[in-house]
PDB file of C-alpha atoms and ligand atoms in Angstrom:
ATOM      1  CA  UNK A 178       0.010   0.001  -0.047  1.00 42.00           C
ATOM      2  CA  UNK A 179       1.272   3.541  -0.662  1.00 44.00           C
ATOM      3  CA  UNK A 180       0.911   6.577   1.669  1.00 48.00           C
ATOM      4  CA  UNK A 181      -2.983   6.566   1.179  1.00 49.00           C
ATOM      5  CA  UNK A 182      -4.810   5.039   3.975  1.00 50.00           C
ATOM      6  CA  UNK A 183      -6.924   3.151   1.495  1.00 47.00           C
ATOM      7  CA  UNK A 184      -9.955   5.258   2.088  1.00 67.00           C
ATOM      8  CA  UNK A 185      -9.638   8.046  -0.463  1.00 94.00           C
ATOM      9  CA  UNK A 186     -12.697   7.899  -2.866  1.00 97.00           C
ATOM     10  CA  UNK A 187     -11.476   7.182  -6.547  1.00 98.00           C
ATOM     11  CA  UNK A 188     -15.075   6.620  -8.143  1.00 98.00           C
ATOM     12  CA  UNK A 189     -18.550   7.247  -7.271  1.00 98.00           C
ATOM     13  CA  UNK A 190     -22.240   6.721  -8.397  1.00 98.00           C
ATOM     14  CA  UNK A 191     -24.624   9.205  -7.278  1.00 98.00           C
ATOM     15  CA  UNK A 192     -28.344   8.534  -7.273  1.00 98.00           C
ATOM     16  CA  UNK A 193     -27.918   6.528 -10.405  1.00 98.00           C
ATOM     17  CA  UNK A 194     -30.880   4.909 -12.189  1.00 98.00           C
ATOM     18  CA  UNK A 195     -30.780   3.107 -15.759  1.00 98.00           C
ATOM     19  CA  UNK A 196     -33.907   2.232 -17.221  1.00 97.00           C
ATOM     20  CA  UNK A 197     -34.263   0.153 -20.271  1.00 96.00           C
ATOM     21  CA  UNK A 198     -37.367   1.004 -22.335  1.00 92.00           C
ATOM     22  CA  UNK A 199     -38.556  -2.551 -22.992  1.00 89.00           C
ATOM     23  CA  UNK A 200     -42.195  -3.197 -22.093  1.00 87.00           C
ATOM     24  CA  UNK A 201     -43.242  -1.236 -19.219  1.00 86.00           C
ATOM     25  CA  UNK A 202     -39.708  -0.200 -18.649  1.00 89.00           C
ATOM     26  CA  UNK A 203     -37.003  -2.285 -16.605  1.00 93.00           C
ATOM     27  CA  UNK A 204     -35.380  -0.412 -13.774  1.00 96.00           C
ATOM     28  CA  UNK A 205     -32.179  -2.322 -13.891  1.00 98.00           C
ATOM     29  CA  UNK A 206     -30.258   0.082 -11.436  1.00 98.00           C
ATOM     30  CA  UNK A 207     -32.466   2.228  -9.168  1.00 98.00           C
ATOM     31  CA  UNK A 208     -31.376   5.332  -7.392  1.00 98.00           C
ATOM     32  CA  UNK A 209     -28.138   3.635  -6.366  1.00 98.00           C
ATOM     33  CA  UNK A 210     -25.395   5.633  -4.680  1.00 98.00           C
ATOM     34  CA  UNK A 211     -21.946   4.055  -3.895  1.00 98.00           C
ATOM     35  CA  UNK A 212     -18.102   4.727  -3.903  1.00 97.00           C
ATOM     36  CA  UNK A 213     -15.076   2.853  -4.954  1.00 98.00           C
ATOM     37  CA  UNK A 214     -12.255   3.602  -2.488  1.00 97.00           C
ATOM     38  CA  UNK A 215      -8.455   3.863  -3.868  1.00 97.00           C
ATOM     39  CA  UNK A 216      -6.648   0.708  -3.717  1.00 96.00           C
ATOM     40  CA  UNK A 217      -9.428  -1.514  -2.556  1.00 97.00           C
ATOM     41  CA  UNK A 218     -10.700  -4.702  -4.031  1.00 97.00           C
ATOM     42  CA  UNK A 219     -14.509  -4.316  -4.055  1.00 97.00           C
ATOM     43  CA  UNK A 220     -16.813  -7.163  -4.753  1.00 97.00           C
ATOM     44  CA  UNK A 221     -20.257  -6.543  -6.050  1.00 97.00           C
ATOM     45  CA  UNK A 222     -22.667  -9.492  -5.687  1.00 96.00           C
ATOM     46  CA  UNK A 223     -26.259 -10.487  -5.730  1.00 95.00           C
ATOM     47  CA  UNK A 224     -28.790 -12.817  -7.534  1.00 94.00           C
ATOM     48  CA  UNK A 225     -28.829 -12.974 -11.394  1.00 94.00           C
ATOM     49  CA  UNK A 226     -30.768  -9.928 -12.843  1.00 95.00           C
ATOM     50  CA  UNK A 227     -30.168  -7.563  -9.753  1.00 97.00           C
ATOM     51  CA  UNK A 228     -28.288  -4.923 -11.942  1.00 98.00           C
ATOM     52  CA  UNK A 229     -24.685  -5.838 -11.237  1.00 97.00           C
ATOM     53  CA  UNK A 230     -23.455  -5.831 -14.900  1.00 97.00           C
ATOM     54  CA  UNK A 231     -25.558  -2.587 -15.629  1.00 98.00           C
ATOM     55  CA  UNK A 232     -24.035  -0.902 -12.732  1.00 98.00           C
ATOM     56  CA  UNK A 233     -20.693  -1.948 -13.893  1.00 98.00           C
ATOM     57  CA  UNK A 234     -21.330  -0.732 -17.456  1.00 98.00           C
ATOM     58  CA  UNK A 235     -22.308   2.626 -15.894  1.00 98.00           C
ATOM     59  CA  UNK A 236     -18.973   2.987 -13.890  1.00 98.00           C
ATOM     60  CA  UNK A 237     -17.036   1.966 -16.917  1.00 98.00           C
ATOM     61  CA  UNK A 238     -18.680   4.802 -19.015  1.00 98.00           C
ATOM     62  CA  UNK A 239     -19.832   1.877 -21.389  1.00 97.00           C
ATOM     63  CA  UNK A 240     -23.135   3.070 -20.999  1.00 97.00           C
ATOM     64  CA  UNK A 241     -24.966   6.329 -19.495  1.00 98.00           C
ATOM     65  CA  UNK A 242     -27.286   6.432 -16.835  1.00 98.00           C
ATOM     66  CA  UNK A 243     -30.891   7.505 -17.458  1.00 98.00           C
ATOM     67  CA  UNK A 244     -30.458   9.613 -14.058  1.00 98.00           C
ATOM     68  CA  UNK A 245     -27.634  10.487 -11.756  1.00 98.00           C
ATOM     69  CA  UNK A 246     -23.975  10.963 -12.149  1.00 98.00           C
ATOM     70  CA  UNK A 247     -20.832   8.847 -12.301  1.00 98.00           C
ATOM     71  CA  UNK A 248     -17.500  10.293 -11.421  1.00 98.00           C
ATOM     72  CA  UNK A 249     -13.866   9.132 -11.634  1.00 98.00           C
ATOM     73  CA  UNK A 250     -11.295  11.170  -9.514  1.00 96.00           C
ATOM     74  CA  UNK A 251     -13.971  13.913  -9.658  1.00 95.00           C
ATOM     75  CA  UNK A 252     -14.566  13.846 -13.412  1.00 97.00           C
ATOM     76  CA  UNK A 253     -18.076  14.007 -14.068  1.00 98.00           C
ATOM     77  CA  UNK A 254     -18.987  11.669 -16.995  1.00 98.00           C
ATOM     78  CA  UNK A 255     -21.891  13.826 -17.927  1.00 98.00           C
ATOM     79  CA  UNK A 256     -19.391  16.601 -18.746  1.00 98.00           C
ATOM     80  CA  UNK A 257     -17.712  14.242 -21.338  1.00 98.00           C
ATOM     81  CA  UNK A 258     -18.877  13.863 -24.897  1.00 98.00           C
ATOM     82  CA  UNK A 259     -18.603  10.386 -26.670  1.00 97.00           C
ATOM     83  CA  UNK A 260     -14.983  10.852 -27.539  1.00 97.00           C
ATOM     84  CA  UNK A 261     -14.270  12.133 -24.181  1.00 97.00           C
ATOM     85  CA  UNK A 262     -15.670   9.146 -22.363  1.00 98.00           C
ATOM     86  CA  UNK A 263     -14.107   6.777 -24.960  1.00 97.00           C
ATOM     87  CA  UNK A 264     -10.629   8.420 -24.053  1.00 96.00           C
ATOM     88  CA  UNK A 265     -11.363   8.060 -20.341  1.00 97.00           C
ATOM     89  CA  UNK A 266     -12.284   4.340 -20.914  1.00 97.00           C
ATOM     90  CA  UNK A 267      -8.853   3.825 -22.902  1.00 95.00           C
ATOM     91  CA  UNK A 268      -6.883   5.414 -20.286  1.00 96.00           C
ATOM     92  CA  UNK A 269      -8.517   5.037 -16.784  1.00 97.00           C
ATOM     93  CA  UNK A 270     -10.341   1.939 -16.892  1.00 98.00           C
ATOM     94  CA  UNK A 271      -9.212  -1.722 -17.495  1.00 97.00           C
ATOM     95  CA  UNK A 272     -12.017  -3.994 -18.372  1.00 97.00           C
ATOM     96  CA  UNK A 273     -12.153  -7.984 -17.863  1.00 97.00           C
ATOM     97  CA  UNK A 274     -15.119  -9.942 -19.113  1.00 95.00           C
ATOM     98  CA  UNK A 275     -16.709 -13.340 -18.551  1.00 93.00           C
ATOM     99  CA  UNK A 276     -15.867 -14.554 -22.107  1.00 91.00           C
ATOM    100  CA  UNK A 277     -12.418 -12.945 -22.244  1.00 93.00           C
ATOM    101  CA  UNK A 278     -12.909 -11.006 -25.357  1.00 95.00           C
ATOM    102  CA  UNK A 279      -9.490 -11.458 -26.816  1.00 97.00           C
ATOM    103  CA  UNK A 280      -9.011 -10.908 -30.484  1.00 97.00           C
ATOM    104  CA  UNK A 281      -8.389 -14.347 -31.971  1.00 97.00           C
ATOM    105  CA  UNK A 282      -5.839 -13.464 -34.828  1.00 98.00           C
ATOM    106  CA  UNK A 283      -3.536 -11.438 -32.369  1.00 98.00           C
ATOM    107  CA  UNK A 284      -0.922 -13.360 -30.025  1.00 98.00           C
ATOM    108  CA  UNK A 285      -1.161 -12.928 -26.262  1.00 98.00           C
ATOM    109  CA  UNK A 286       1.456 -10.175 -26.428  1.00 98.00           C
ATOM    110  CA  UNK A 287      -0.180  -8.284 -29.244  1.00 98.00           C
ATOM    111  CA  UNK A 288      -3.625  -8.491 -27.422  1.00 98.00           C
ATOM    112  CA  UNK A 289      -1.746  -6.946 -24.341  1.00 98.00           C
ATOM    113  CA  UNK A 290      -0.433  -4.112 -26.568  1.00 98.00           C
ATOM    114  CA  UNK A 291      -3.646  -3.239 -28.238  1.00 97.00           C
ATOM    115  CA  UNK A 292      -4.746  -0.668 -25.626  1.00 97.00           C
ATOM    116  CA  UNK A 293      -1.339   0.861 -25.878  1.00 97.00           C
ATOM    117  CA  UNK A 294      -1.561   1.005 -29.486  1.00 97.00           C
ATOM    118  CA  UNK A 295      -4.688   2.702 -29.367  1.00 95.00           C
ATOM    119  CA  UNK A 296      -3.215   5.661 -27.339  1.00 95.00           C
ATOM    120  CA  UNK A 297      -0.204   5.732 -29.564  1.00 96.00           C
ATOM    121  CA  UNK A 298       2.633   4.220 -27.333  1.00 97.00           C
ATOM    122  CA  UNK A 299       6.013   3.630 -28.785  1.00 97.00           C
ATOM    123  CA  UNK A 300       6.758  -0.021 -30.190  1.00 97.00           C
ATOM    124  CA  UNK A 301       9.869  -0.427 -27.789  1.00 98.00           C
ATOM    125  CA  UNK A 302       7.596   0.667 -24.915  1.00 98.00           C
ATOM    126  CA  UNK A 303       4.841  -1.612 -25.840  1.00 98.00           C
ATOM    127  CA  UNK A 304       7.146  -4.769 -26.436  1.00 98.00           C
ATOM    128  CA  UNK A 305       8.676  -4.262 -22.975  1.00 98.00           C
ATOM    129  CA  UNK A 306       5.508  -3.454 -21.042  1.00 98.00           C
ATOM    130  CA  UNK A 307       3.568  -6.358 -22.600  1.00 98.00           C
ATOM    131  CA  UNK A 308       6.277  -8.875 -21.715  1.00 98.00           C
ATOM    132  CA  UNK A 309       6.466  -7.401 -18.146  1.00 97.00           C
ATOM    133  CA  UNK A 310       2.704  -7.828 -17.766  1.00 96.00           C
ATOM    134  CA  UNK A 311       2.437 -11.322 -19.160  1.00 97.00           C
ATOM    135  CA  UNK A 312       5.149 -12.354 -16.811  1.00 96.00           C
ATOM    136  CA  UNK A 313       3.240 -10.764 -14.003  1.00 93.00           C
ATOM    137  CA  UNK A 314       0.350 -12.879 -14.718  1.00 94.00           C
ATOM    138  CA  UNK A 315       2.622 -16.070 -15.112  1.00 94.00           C
ATOM    139  CA  UNK A 316       2.366 -16.273 -18.927  1.00 96.00           C
ATOM    140  CA  UNK A 317       6.062 -15.641 -19.608  1.00 96.00           C
ATOM    141  CA  UNK A 318       6.203 -18.691 -21.814  1.00 97.00           C
ATOM    142  CA  UNK A 319       3.096 -18.131 -23.686  1.00 97.00           C
ATOM    143  CA  UNK A 320       3.591 -14.791 -24.934  1.00 98.00           C
ATOM    144  CA  UNK A 321       3.566 -15.639 -28.646  1.00 98.00           C
ATOM    145  CA  UNK A 322       0.582 -18.102 -28.475  1.00 98.00           C
ATOM    146  CA  UNK A 323      -2.866 -17.402 -29.970  1.00 98.00           C
ATOM    147  CA  UNK A 324      -5.855 -17.380 -27.751  1.00 98.00           C
ATOM    148  CA  UNK A 325      -7.079 -20.759 -29.200  1.00 97.00           C
ATOM    149  CA  UNK A 326      -3.572 -22.265 -28.180  1.00 98.00           C
ATOM    150  CA  UNK A 327      -4.132 -21.183 -24.595  1.00 97.00           C
ATOM    151  CA  UNK A 328      -6.612 -22.726 -21.791  1.00 95.00           C
ATOM    152  CA  UNK A 329      -9.617 -20.597 -20.609  1.00 94.00           C
ATOM    153  CA  UNK A 330      -7.747 -19.706 -17.409  1.00 94.00           C
ATOM    154  CA  UNK A 331      -4.667 -18.554 -19.523  1.00 96.00           C
ATOM    155  CA  UNK A 332      -6.744 -16.523 -21.820  1.00 97.00           C
ATOM    156  CA  UNK A 333      -8.277 -14.772 -18.775  1.00 95.00           C
ATOM    157  CA  UNK A 334      -4.839 -14.060 -17.640  1.00 96.00           C
ATOM    158  CA  UNK A 335      -4.075 -12.474 -20.952  1.00 97.00           C
ATOM    159  CA  UNK A 336      -7.169 -10.470 -20.653  1.00 97.00           C
ATOM    160  CA  UNK A 337      -6.066  -9.223 -17.125  1.00 96.00           C
ATOM    161  CA  UNK A 338      -2.746  -8.194 -18.529  1.00 97.00           C
ATOM    162  CA  UNK A 339      -4.396  -6.348 -21.240  1.00 98.00           C
ATOM    163  CA  UNK A 340      -6.637  -4.606 -18.714  1.00 97.00           C
ATOM    164  CA  UNK A 341      -3.572  -3.323 -16.886  1.00 96.00           C
ATOM    165  CA  UNK A 342      -1.760  -2.291 -20.032  1.00 97.00           C
ATOM    166  CA  UNK A 343      -2.465   1.648 -19.783  1.00 97.00           C
ATOM    167  CA  UNK A 344      -2.059   1.593 -15.843  1.00 95.00           C
ATOM    168  CA  UNK A 345      -5.854   2.289 -15.295  1.00 96.00           C
ATOM    169  CA  UNK A 346      -7.063   3.922 -12.212  1.00 95.00           C
ATOM    170  CA  UNK A 347      -9.531   1.110 -11.766  1.00 98.00           C
ATOM    171  CA  UNK A 348      -9.975  -2.429 -13.128  1.00 98.00           C
ATOM    172  CA  UNK A 349     -13.724  -3.468 -13.624  1.00 98.00           C
ATOM    173  CA  UNK A 350     -14.227  -7.124 -14.167  1.00 97.00           C
ATOM    174  CA  UNK A 351     -17.780  -8.664 -14.942  1.00 97.00           C
ATOM    175  CA  UNK A 352     -18.017 -12.205 -13.809  1.00 96.00           C
ATOM    176  CA  UNK A 353     -14.345 -13.038 -14.600  1.00 95.00           C
ATOM    177  CA  UNK A 354     -14.548 -16.410 -13.240  1.00 94.00           C
ATOM    178  CA  UNK A 355     -17.887 -17.133 -15.014  1.00 93.00           C
ATOM    179  CA  UNK A 356     -16.540 -19.407 -17.656  1.00 93.00           C
ATOM    180  CA  UNK A 357     -13.895 -21.048 -15.666  1.00 92.00           C
ATOM    181  CA  UNK A 358     -13.626 -24.303 -13.583  1.00 92.00           C
ATOM    182  CA  UNK A 359     -13.047 -23.869  -9.773  1.00 92.00           C
ATOM    183  CA  UNK A 360      -9.222 -24.333  -9.895  1.00 92.00           C
ATOM    184  CA  UNK A 361      -8.923 -21.678 -12.656  1.00 92.00           C
ATOM    185  CA  UNK A 362     -11.426 -19.414 -10.909  1.00 93.00           C
ATOM    186  CA  UNK A 363      -9.290 -19.425  -7.605  1.00 93.00           C
ATOM    187  CA  UNK A 364      -6.060 -18.897  -9.650  1.00 91.00           C
ATOM    188  CA  UNK A 365      -7.750 -15.689 -11.162  1.00 92.00           C
ATOM    189  CA  UNK A 366      -9.164 -14.302  -8.013  1.00 94.00           C
ATOM    190  CA  UNK A 367      -5.734 -15.069  -6.353  1.00 93.00           C
ATOM    191  CA  UNK A 368      -3.893 -13.100  -9.041  1.00 92.00           C
ATOM    192  CA  UNK A 369      -6.453 -10.210  -8.486  1.00 94.00           C
ATOM    193  CA  UNK A 370      -5.720 -10.041  -4.886  1.00 94.00           C
ATOM    194  CA  UNK A 371      -2.088 -10.273  -5.412  1.00 93.00           C
ATOM    195  CA  UNK A 372      -2.112  -7.502  -7.921  1.00 93.00           C
ATOM    196  CA  UNK A 373      -4.247  -5.426  -5.469  1.00 94.00           C
ATOM    197  CA  UNK A 374      -1.890  -6.061  -2.629  1.00 93.00           C
ATOM    198  CA  UNK A 375       1.367  -5.572  -4.648  1.00 91.00           C
ATOM    199  CA  UNK A 376       0.520  -2.822  -6.840  1.00 90.00           C
ATOM    200  CA  UNK A 377      -2.403  -1.022  -4.893  1.00 92.00           C
ATOM    201  CA  UNK A 378      -4.371  -1.391  -8.239  1.00 94.00           C
ATOM    202  CA  UNK A 379      -7.997  -0.807  -7.416  1.00 97.00           C
ATOM    203  CA  UNK A 380     -10.375  -3.575  -8.403  1.00 97.00           C
ATOM    204  CA  UNK A 381     -14.175  -3.788  -8.993  1.00 98.00           C
ATOM    205  CA  UNK A 382     -15.095  -7.267  -9.326  1.00 97.00           C
ATOM    206  CA  UNK A 383     -18.796  -8.388 -10.243  1.00 97.00           C
ATOM    207  CA  UNK A 384     -19.551 -12.058  -9.314  1.00 95.00           C
ATOM    208  CA  UNK A 385     -22.591 -13.896  -8.174  1.00 89.00           C
ATOM    209  CA  UNK A 386     -20.097 -16.697  -7.166  1.00 86.00           C
ATOM    210  CA  UNK A 387     -20.296 -17.004  -3.195  1.00 83.00           C
ATOM    211  CA  UNK A 388     -16.575 -18.093  -3.068  1.00 86.00           C
ATOM    212  CA  UNK A 389     -15.454 -14.701  -4.477  1.00 89.00           C
ATOM    213  CA  UNK A 390     -16.413 -13.163  -1.103  1.00 89.00           C
ATOM    214  CA  UNK A 391     -13.298 -14.485   0.534  1.00 90.00           C
ATOM    215  CA  UNK A 392     -11.073 -12.592  -1.613  1.00 92.00           C
ATOM    216  CA  UNK A 393     -12.523  -9.090  -1.225  1.00 95.00           C
ATOM    217  CA  UNK A 394     -11.750  -6.262   1.034  1.00 93.00           C
ATOM    218  CA  UNK A 395     -15.281  -5.062   0.801  1.00 96.00           C
ATOM    219  CA  UNK A 396     -18.653  -6.340  -0.349  1.00 97.00           C
ATOM    220  CA  UNK A 397     -21.550  -4.645  -1.805  1.00 97.00           C
ATOM    221  CA  UNK A 398     -24.808  -6.817  -1.910  1.00 97.00           C
ATOM    222  CA  UNK A 399     -27.325  -5.819  -4.530  1.00 97.00           C
ATOM    223  CA  UNK A 400     -30.891  -6.711  -4.943  1.00 97.00           C
ATOM    224  CA  UNK A 401     -33.499  -5.386  -7.402  1.00 97.00           C
ATOM    225  CA  UNK A 402     -31.040  -2.607  -8.754  1.00 98.00           C
ATOM    226  CA  UNK A 403     -30.211  -1.116  -5.351  1.00 98.00           C
ATOM    227  CA  UNK A 404     -27.697  -1.853  -2.516  1.00 98.00           C
ATOM    228  CA  UNK A 405     -28.993  -4.138   0.033  1.00 97.00           C
ATOM    229  CA  UNK A 406     -25.953  -4.122   2.348  1.00 96.00           C
ATOM    230  CA  UNK A 407     -22.342  -3.286   2.364  1.00 96.00           C
ATOM    231  CA  UNK A 408     -19.939  -5.500   4.356  1.00 94.00           C
ATOM    232  CA  UNK A 409     -16.416  -4.443   5.307  1.00 89.00           C
ATOM    233  CA  UNK A 410     -13.796  -7.188   4.888  1.00 75.00           C
TER     234      UNK A 410
HETATM  235  P1  ADP B  66     -26.928  -8.905 -13.515  1.00 79.04           P
HETATM  236  O1  ADP B  66     -25.481  -8.800 -14.196  1.00 79.04           O
HETATM  237  O2  ADP B  66     -26.948  -8.628 -12.055  1.00 79.04           O
HETATM  238  O3  ADP B  66     -27.375 -10.380 -13.555  1.00 79.04           O
HETATM  239  P2  ADP B  66     -28.026  -7.109 -15.391  1.00 79.04           P
HETATM  240  O4  ADP B  66     -27.425  -5.749 -15.013  1.00 79.04           O
HETATM  241  O5  ADP B  66     -27.442  -7.658 -16.509  1.00 79.04           O
HETATM  242  O6  ADP B  66     -28.079  -7.931 -14.059  1.00 79.04           O
HETATM  243  O7  ADP B  66     -29.492  -6.946 -15.595  1.00 79.04           O
HETATM  244  C1  ADP B  66     -30.455  -6.138 -14.754  1.00 79.04           C
HETATM  245  C2  ADP B  66     -31.896  -6.144 -15.313  1.00 79.04           C
HETATM  246  O8  ADP B  66     -31.965  -5.340 -16.440  1.00 79.04           O
HETATM  247  C3  ADP B  66     -32.447  -7.418 -15.708  1.00 79.04           C
HETATM  248  O9  ADP B  66     -33.736  -7.365 -15.533  1.00 79.04           O
HETATM  249  C4  ADP B  66     -32.148  -7.366 -17.162  1.00 79.04           C
HETATM  250  O10 ADP B  66     -33.181  -8.332 -17.911  1.00 79.04           O
HETATM  251  C5  ADP B  66     -32.252  -5.996 -17.610  1.00 79.04           C
HETATM  252  N1  ADP B  66     -31.410  -5.644 -18.604  1.00 79.04           N
HETATM  253  C6  ADP B  66     -30.020  -5.746 -18.758  1.00 79.04           C
HETATM  254  N2  ADP B  66     -29.627  -5.017 -19.747  1.00 79.04           N
HETATM  255  C7  ADP B  66     -30.779  -4.896 -20.577  1.00 79.04           C
HETATM  256  C8  ADP B  66     -30.987  -4.142 -21.921  1.00 79.04           C
HETATM  257  N3  ADP B  66     -29.863  -4.002 -22.687  1.00 79.04           N
HETATM  258  N4  ADP B  66     -32.085  -3.958 -22.320  1.00 79.04           N
HETATM  259  C9  ADP B  66     -33.154  -4.473 -21.520  1.00 79.04           C
HETATM  260  N5  ADP B  66     -33.070  -4.818 -20.415  1.00 79.04           N
HETATM  261  C10 ADP B  66     -31.969  -5.078 -19.883  1.00 79.04           C
HETATM  262 MG1   MG B  67     -24.236  -9.903 -15.213  1.00 79.04          MG
END
């Protein structure tokens, strides 16, 4: 941990609602307020359909709330146009998804370099950093493999290395172990806690898997689009 006491707020949702205009309207997130603290490992859990993925999309600026405000380091998303929000996603947020979302015709190393390419980093820098990140997730021997040559667990580790590429303020992971067996799930969750501890990287992980609770420093339980309770780890 750095000089911060771990209680500084990095990200906020203030009275956020997301209403999908289907049928009578689905209130996926309902007047929800929450904070993400600097350097924490926050788990968002709750039953299927309670709004976890929707909340994560709002925090990541992948979607805009119907009402309310999301901020990252006091930057209001509503003050950003689409380009500004895309730039914020590329530089400040790392995304990890259930189905890995690697590009199949790029090697592990090239997948990790992609976010850096998008913001115009130099080739030498990208080479060095992608190798460092893949070593950090234990894939130093798999750097030139294509996704189809890797196991699910290995693919997810590449995705984690990719999420870290541009030193994001926050890594957001949506059901990152949802497509992995229990051994690989434990490996990915252990990797998150290690990176959180060693680098102070802030993580917000969505999971409906009860075993994920053991890894988090704070747990936010959701129900019907709202926060039911918050547990300090
Ligand atoms: P969770 O991730 O907790 O399973 P979601 O955030 O995916 O829940 O979904 C919350 C609610 O919003 C569900 O009732 C779901 O059907 C609905 N929902 C999610 N995305 C959409 C969408 N794009 N269009 C309409 N309804 C949606
Ligand atoms: Mg979901």
